[in-house]
CSV table of C-alpha atoms in Angstrom, one decimal:
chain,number,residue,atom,x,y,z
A,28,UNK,CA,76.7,58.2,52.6
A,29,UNK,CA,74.9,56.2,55.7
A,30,UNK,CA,76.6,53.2,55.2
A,31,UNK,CA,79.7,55.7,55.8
A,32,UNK,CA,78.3,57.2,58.4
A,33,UNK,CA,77.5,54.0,59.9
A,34,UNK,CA,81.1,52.8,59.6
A,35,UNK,CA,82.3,55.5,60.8
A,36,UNK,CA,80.2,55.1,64.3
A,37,UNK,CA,81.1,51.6,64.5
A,38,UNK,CA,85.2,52.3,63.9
A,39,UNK,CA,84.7,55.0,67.0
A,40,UNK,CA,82.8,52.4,68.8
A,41,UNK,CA,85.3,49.5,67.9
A,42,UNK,CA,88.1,52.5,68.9
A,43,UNK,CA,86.7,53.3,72.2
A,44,UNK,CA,86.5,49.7,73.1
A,45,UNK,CA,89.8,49.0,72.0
A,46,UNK,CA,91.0,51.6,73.9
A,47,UNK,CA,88.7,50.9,77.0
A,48,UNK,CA,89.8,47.4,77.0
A,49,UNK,CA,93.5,48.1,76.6
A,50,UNK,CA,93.4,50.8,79.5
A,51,UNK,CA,91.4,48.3,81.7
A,52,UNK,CA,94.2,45.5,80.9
A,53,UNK,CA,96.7,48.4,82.0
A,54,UNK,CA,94.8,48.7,85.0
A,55,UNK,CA,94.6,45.2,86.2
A,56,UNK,CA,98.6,45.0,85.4
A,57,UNK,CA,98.7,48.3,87.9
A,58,UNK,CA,96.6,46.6,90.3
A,59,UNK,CA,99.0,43.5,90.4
A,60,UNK,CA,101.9,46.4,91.1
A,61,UNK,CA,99.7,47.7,93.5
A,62,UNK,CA,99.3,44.3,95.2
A,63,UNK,CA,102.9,43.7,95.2
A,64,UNK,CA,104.1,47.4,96.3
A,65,UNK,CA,101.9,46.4,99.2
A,66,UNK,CA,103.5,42.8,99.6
A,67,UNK,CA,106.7,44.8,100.2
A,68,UNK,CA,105.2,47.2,101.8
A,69,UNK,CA,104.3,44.2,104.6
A,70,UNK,CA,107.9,42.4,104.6
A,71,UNK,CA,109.7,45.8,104.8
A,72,UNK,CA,107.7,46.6,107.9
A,73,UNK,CA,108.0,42.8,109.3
A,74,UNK,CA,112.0,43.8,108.6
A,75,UNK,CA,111.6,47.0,110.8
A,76,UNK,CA,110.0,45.1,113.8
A,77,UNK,CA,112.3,42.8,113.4
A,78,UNK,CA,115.6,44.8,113.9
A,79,UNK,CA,114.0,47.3,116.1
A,80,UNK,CA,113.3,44.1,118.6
A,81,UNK,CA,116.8,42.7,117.9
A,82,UNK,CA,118.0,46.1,118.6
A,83,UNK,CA,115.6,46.3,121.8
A,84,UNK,CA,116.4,42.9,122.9
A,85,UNK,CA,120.2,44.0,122.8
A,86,UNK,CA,119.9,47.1,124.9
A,87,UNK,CA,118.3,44.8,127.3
A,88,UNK,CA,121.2,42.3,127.4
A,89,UNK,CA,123.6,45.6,127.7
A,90,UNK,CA,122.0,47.3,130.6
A,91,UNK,CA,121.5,44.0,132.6
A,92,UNK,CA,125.4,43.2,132.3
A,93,UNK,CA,126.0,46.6,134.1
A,94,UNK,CA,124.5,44.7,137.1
A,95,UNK,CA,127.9,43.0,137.1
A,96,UNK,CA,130.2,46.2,137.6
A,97,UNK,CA,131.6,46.4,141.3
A,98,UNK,CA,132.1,49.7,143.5
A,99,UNK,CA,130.5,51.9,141.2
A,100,UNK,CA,131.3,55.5,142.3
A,101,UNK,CA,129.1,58.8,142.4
A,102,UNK,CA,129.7,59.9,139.0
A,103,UNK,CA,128.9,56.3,137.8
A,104,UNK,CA,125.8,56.0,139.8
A,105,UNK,CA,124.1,59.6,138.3
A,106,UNK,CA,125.0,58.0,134.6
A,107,UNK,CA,123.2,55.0,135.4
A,108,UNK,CA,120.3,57.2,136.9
A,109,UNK,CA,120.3,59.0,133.9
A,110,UNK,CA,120.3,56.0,131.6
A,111,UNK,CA,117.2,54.5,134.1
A,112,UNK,CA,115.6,58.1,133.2
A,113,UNK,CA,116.4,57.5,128.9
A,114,UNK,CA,115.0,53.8,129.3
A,115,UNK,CA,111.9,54.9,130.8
A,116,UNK,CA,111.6,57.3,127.8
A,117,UNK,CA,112.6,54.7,125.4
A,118,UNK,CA,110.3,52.7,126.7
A,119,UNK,CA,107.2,55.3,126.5
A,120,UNK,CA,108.0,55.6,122.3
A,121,UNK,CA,108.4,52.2,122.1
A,122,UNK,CA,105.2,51.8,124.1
A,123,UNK,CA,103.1,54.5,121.6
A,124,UNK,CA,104.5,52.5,118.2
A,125,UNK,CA,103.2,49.3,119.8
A,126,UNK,CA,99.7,51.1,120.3
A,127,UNK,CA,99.8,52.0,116.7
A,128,UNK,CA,100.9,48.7,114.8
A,129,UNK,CA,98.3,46.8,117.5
A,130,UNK,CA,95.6,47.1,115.1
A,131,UNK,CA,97.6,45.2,112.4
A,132,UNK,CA,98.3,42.6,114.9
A,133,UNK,CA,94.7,42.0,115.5
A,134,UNK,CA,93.8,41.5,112.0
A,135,UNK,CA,96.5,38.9,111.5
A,136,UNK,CA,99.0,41.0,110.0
A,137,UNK,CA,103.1,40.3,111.2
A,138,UNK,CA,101.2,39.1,114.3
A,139,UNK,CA,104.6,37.1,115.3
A,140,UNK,CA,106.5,39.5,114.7
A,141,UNK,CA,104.6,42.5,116.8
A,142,UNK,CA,103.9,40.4,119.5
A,143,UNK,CA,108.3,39.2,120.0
A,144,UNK,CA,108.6,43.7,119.9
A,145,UNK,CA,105.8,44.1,122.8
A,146,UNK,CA,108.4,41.1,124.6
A,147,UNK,CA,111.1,43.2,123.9
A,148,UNK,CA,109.0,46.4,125.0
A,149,UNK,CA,108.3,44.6,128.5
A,150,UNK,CA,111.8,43.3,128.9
A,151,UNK,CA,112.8,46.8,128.7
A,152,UNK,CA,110.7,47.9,131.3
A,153,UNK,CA,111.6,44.9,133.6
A,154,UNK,CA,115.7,45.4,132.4
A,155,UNK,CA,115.5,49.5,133.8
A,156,UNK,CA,113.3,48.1,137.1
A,157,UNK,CA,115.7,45.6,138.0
A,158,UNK,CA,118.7,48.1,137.1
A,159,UNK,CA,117.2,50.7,139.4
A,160,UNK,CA,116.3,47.8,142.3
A,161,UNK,CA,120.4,46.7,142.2
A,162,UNK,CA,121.8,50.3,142.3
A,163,UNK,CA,119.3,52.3,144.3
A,164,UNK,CA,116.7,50.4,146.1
A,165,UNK,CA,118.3,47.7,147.4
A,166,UNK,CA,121.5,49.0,148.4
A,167,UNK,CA,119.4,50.9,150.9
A,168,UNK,CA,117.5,48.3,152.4
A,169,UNK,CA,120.0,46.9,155.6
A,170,UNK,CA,118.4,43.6,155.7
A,171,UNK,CA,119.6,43.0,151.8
A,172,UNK,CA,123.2,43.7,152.4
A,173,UNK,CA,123.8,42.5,156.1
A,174,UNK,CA,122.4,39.6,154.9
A,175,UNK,CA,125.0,39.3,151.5
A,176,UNK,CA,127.6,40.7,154.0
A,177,UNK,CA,127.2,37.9,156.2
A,178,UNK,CA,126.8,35.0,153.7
A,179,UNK,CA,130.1,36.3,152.2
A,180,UNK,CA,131.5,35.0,155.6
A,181,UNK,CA,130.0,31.7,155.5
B,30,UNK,CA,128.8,22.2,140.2
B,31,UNK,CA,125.8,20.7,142.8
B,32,UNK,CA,122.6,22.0,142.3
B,33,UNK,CA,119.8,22.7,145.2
B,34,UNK,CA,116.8,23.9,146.0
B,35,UNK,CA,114.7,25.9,148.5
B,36,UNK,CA,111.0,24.1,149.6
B,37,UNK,CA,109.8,27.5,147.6
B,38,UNK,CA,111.4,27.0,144.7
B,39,UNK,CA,109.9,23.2,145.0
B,40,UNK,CA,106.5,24.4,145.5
B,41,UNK,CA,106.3,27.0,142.5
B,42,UNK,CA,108.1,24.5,139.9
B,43,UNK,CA,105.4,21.8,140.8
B,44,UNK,CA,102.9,24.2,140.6
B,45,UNK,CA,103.9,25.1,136.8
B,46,UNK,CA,104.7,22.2,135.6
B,47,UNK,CA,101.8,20.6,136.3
B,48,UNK,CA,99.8,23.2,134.0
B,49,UNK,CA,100.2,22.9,130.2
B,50,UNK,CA,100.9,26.5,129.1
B,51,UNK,CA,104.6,26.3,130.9
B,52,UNK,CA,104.8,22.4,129.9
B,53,UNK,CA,108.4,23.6,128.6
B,54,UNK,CA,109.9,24.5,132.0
B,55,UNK,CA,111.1,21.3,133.5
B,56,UNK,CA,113.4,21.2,130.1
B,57,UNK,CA,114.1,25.1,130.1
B,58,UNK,CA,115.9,24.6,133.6
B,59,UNK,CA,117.8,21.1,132.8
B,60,UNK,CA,119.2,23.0,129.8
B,61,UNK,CA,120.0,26.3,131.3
B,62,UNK,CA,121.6,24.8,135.1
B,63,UNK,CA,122.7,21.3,134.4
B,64,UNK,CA,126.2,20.7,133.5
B,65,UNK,CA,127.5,24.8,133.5
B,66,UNK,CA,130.5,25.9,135.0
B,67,UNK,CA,129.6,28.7,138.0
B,68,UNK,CA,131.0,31.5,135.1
B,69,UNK,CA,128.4,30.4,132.6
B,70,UNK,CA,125.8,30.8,135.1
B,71,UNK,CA,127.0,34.0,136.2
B,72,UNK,CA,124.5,35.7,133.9
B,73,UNK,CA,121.2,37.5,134.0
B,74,UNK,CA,120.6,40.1,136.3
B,75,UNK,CA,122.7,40.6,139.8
B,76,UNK,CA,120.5,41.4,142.5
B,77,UNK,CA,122.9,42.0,145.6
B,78,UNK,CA,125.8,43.2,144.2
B,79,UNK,CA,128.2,40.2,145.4
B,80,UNK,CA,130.9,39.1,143.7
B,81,UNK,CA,131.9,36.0,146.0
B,82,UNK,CA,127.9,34.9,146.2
B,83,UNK,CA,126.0,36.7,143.4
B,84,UNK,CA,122.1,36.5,144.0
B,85,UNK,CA,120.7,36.0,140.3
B,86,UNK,CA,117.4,36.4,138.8
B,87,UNK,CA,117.6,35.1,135.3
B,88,UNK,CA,115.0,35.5,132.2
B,89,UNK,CA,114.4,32.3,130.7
B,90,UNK,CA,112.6,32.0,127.3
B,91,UNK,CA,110.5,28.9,126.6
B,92,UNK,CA,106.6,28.7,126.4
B,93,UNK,CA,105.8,32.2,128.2
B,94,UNK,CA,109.0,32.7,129.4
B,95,UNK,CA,109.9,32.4,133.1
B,96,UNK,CA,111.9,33.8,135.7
B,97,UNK,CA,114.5,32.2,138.3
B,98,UNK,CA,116.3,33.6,141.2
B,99,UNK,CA,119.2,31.6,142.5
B,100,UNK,CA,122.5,32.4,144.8
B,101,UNK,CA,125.5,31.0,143.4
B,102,UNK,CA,128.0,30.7,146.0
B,103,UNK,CA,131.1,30.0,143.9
B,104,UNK,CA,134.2,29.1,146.2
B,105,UNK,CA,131.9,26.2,146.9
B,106,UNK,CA,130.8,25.8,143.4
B,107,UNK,CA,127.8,25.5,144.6
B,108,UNK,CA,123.8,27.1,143.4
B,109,UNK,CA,120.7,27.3,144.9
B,110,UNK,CA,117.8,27.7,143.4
B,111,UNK,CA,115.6,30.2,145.4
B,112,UNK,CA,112.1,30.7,143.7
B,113,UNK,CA,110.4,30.7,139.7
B,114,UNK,CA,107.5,32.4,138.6
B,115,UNK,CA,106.0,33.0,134.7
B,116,UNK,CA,106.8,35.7,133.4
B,117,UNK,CA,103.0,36.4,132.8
B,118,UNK,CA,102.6,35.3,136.2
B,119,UNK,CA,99.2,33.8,136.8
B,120,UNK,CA,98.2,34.9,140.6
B,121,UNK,CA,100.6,38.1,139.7
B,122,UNK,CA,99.8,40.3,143.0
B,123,UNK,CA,100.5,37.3,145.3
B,124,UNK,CA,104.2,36.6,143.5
B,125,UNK,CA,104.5,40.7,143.8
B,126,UNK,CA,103.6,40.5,147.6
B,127,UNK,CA,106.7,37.4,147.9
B,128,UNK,CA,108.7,39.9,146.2
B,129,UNK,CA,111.1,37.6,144.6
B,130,UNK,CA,114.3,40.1,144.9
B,131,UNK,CA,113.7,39.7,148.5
B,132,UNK,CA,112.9,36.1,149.2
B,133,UNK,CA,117.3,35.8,149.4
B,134,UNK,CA,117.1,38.0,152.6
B,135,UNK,CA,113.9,35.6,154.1
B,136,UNK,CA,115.4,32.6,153.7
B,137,UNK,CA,119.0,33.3,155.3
């Protein structure tokens, strides 16, 4: 009757080992998912940065050909002021999501990658300066055009 | 298409290339001026609205990345190279006080 009893203890013991062990491999196989769901996680936000600053880096190179147009009239001039106006608020969101992957930056993480999207942040910033310098600031300065105007004579 | 320069221009290119961290700049400018047509070069940002002599400031990448101002006068197919700075411009208040944009009306 003990010797059953005794069997019986060590088949639950031998059972909740088996079972133990068997969950813990289990685990460690979820562990490896876990390691490799964050793996993506990483390249899929390296792949956002990325097209975000491709996308940034191509506003950039649009607003800076608009320097190019000639004899823009009044209605032209209030778009541009008002796409000055949606840069600067591009600029501000771009600005905060910076702020907020800056601590991955620091610890090594797509630290290539976030610090071409801050480039991309500032050439924005520079891009809607320079666009409001050639429509609205320098255009009122008389030195700057008398002196264009006379070297257009030359 | 002849290339030239003003003594400012001179001055701040010396100044840079002779420091490491913009080591690339001497190459940036060969491969962005030399040997382009005045349409190639008519790129970047235009400063003073011109179409007959467009004042340019251009964003060059390389180490740091720099920026160059030129006037292009193209009936004479002709450019001049006005002034560079970094774009992380070391001694930044003192290139803000030159004010690049307007160094074209000083120097005219």
């Amino acid at each position: 009757m003990e010797c059953l009893s005794n069997k019986s203890k060590i088949q639950n013991t031998f059972s909740s080992v088996r079972d133990f062990s068997y969950s813990e491999k289990r685990n460690l196989m979820s562990e490896n998912e876990l390691n490799n769901a964050f793996l993506d996680a990483m390249l899929d936000l390296k792949s956002s940065i990325k097209n975000k600053t491709k996308r940034i880096f191509e506003v950039n190179d649009n607003i800076e050909k608009l320097t190019w147009f000639n004899d823009l009239d009044d209605e032209c001039l209030m778009l541009t002021n008002d796409l000055i106006s949606a840069a600067k608020d591009l600029h501000s969101s771009l600005v905060r999501q910076y702020i907020s992957l800056d601590f991955l930056r620091k610890k090594g993480v797509a630290k290539e990658d976030i610090k071409e999207f801050k480039t991309s942040i500032d050439e924005l910033k520079e891009t809607y300066q320079d666009l409001e310098s050639v429509f609205f600031y320098l255009p009122e300065m008389p030195e700057f055009v008398e002196t264009t105007k006379q070297l257009s004579l030359v | 298409m002849d290339l030239y320069c003003l003594e400012d221009f001179k001055v701040e290119f010396e100044k840079l290339n002779s420091k490491k961290s913009y080591k690339t700049i001497e190459k940036d400018l060969i491969n962005y001026f030399f040997d382009k047509s005045s349409q190639e070069l008519s790129s970047g940002t235009r400063l003073n609205n011109s179409v007959v002599i467009p004042y340019i400031k251009k964003r060059l990448r390389g180490s740091g990345g720099f920026r160059c101002y030129y006037l292009l006068i193209i009936k004479d197919d002709a450019l001049y190279l006005m002034f560079v700075h970094p774009k992380q411009a070391q001694g930044a208040l003192r290139i803000l006080q030159m004010n690049p944009k307007l160094i074209f009306i000083k120097k005219f």
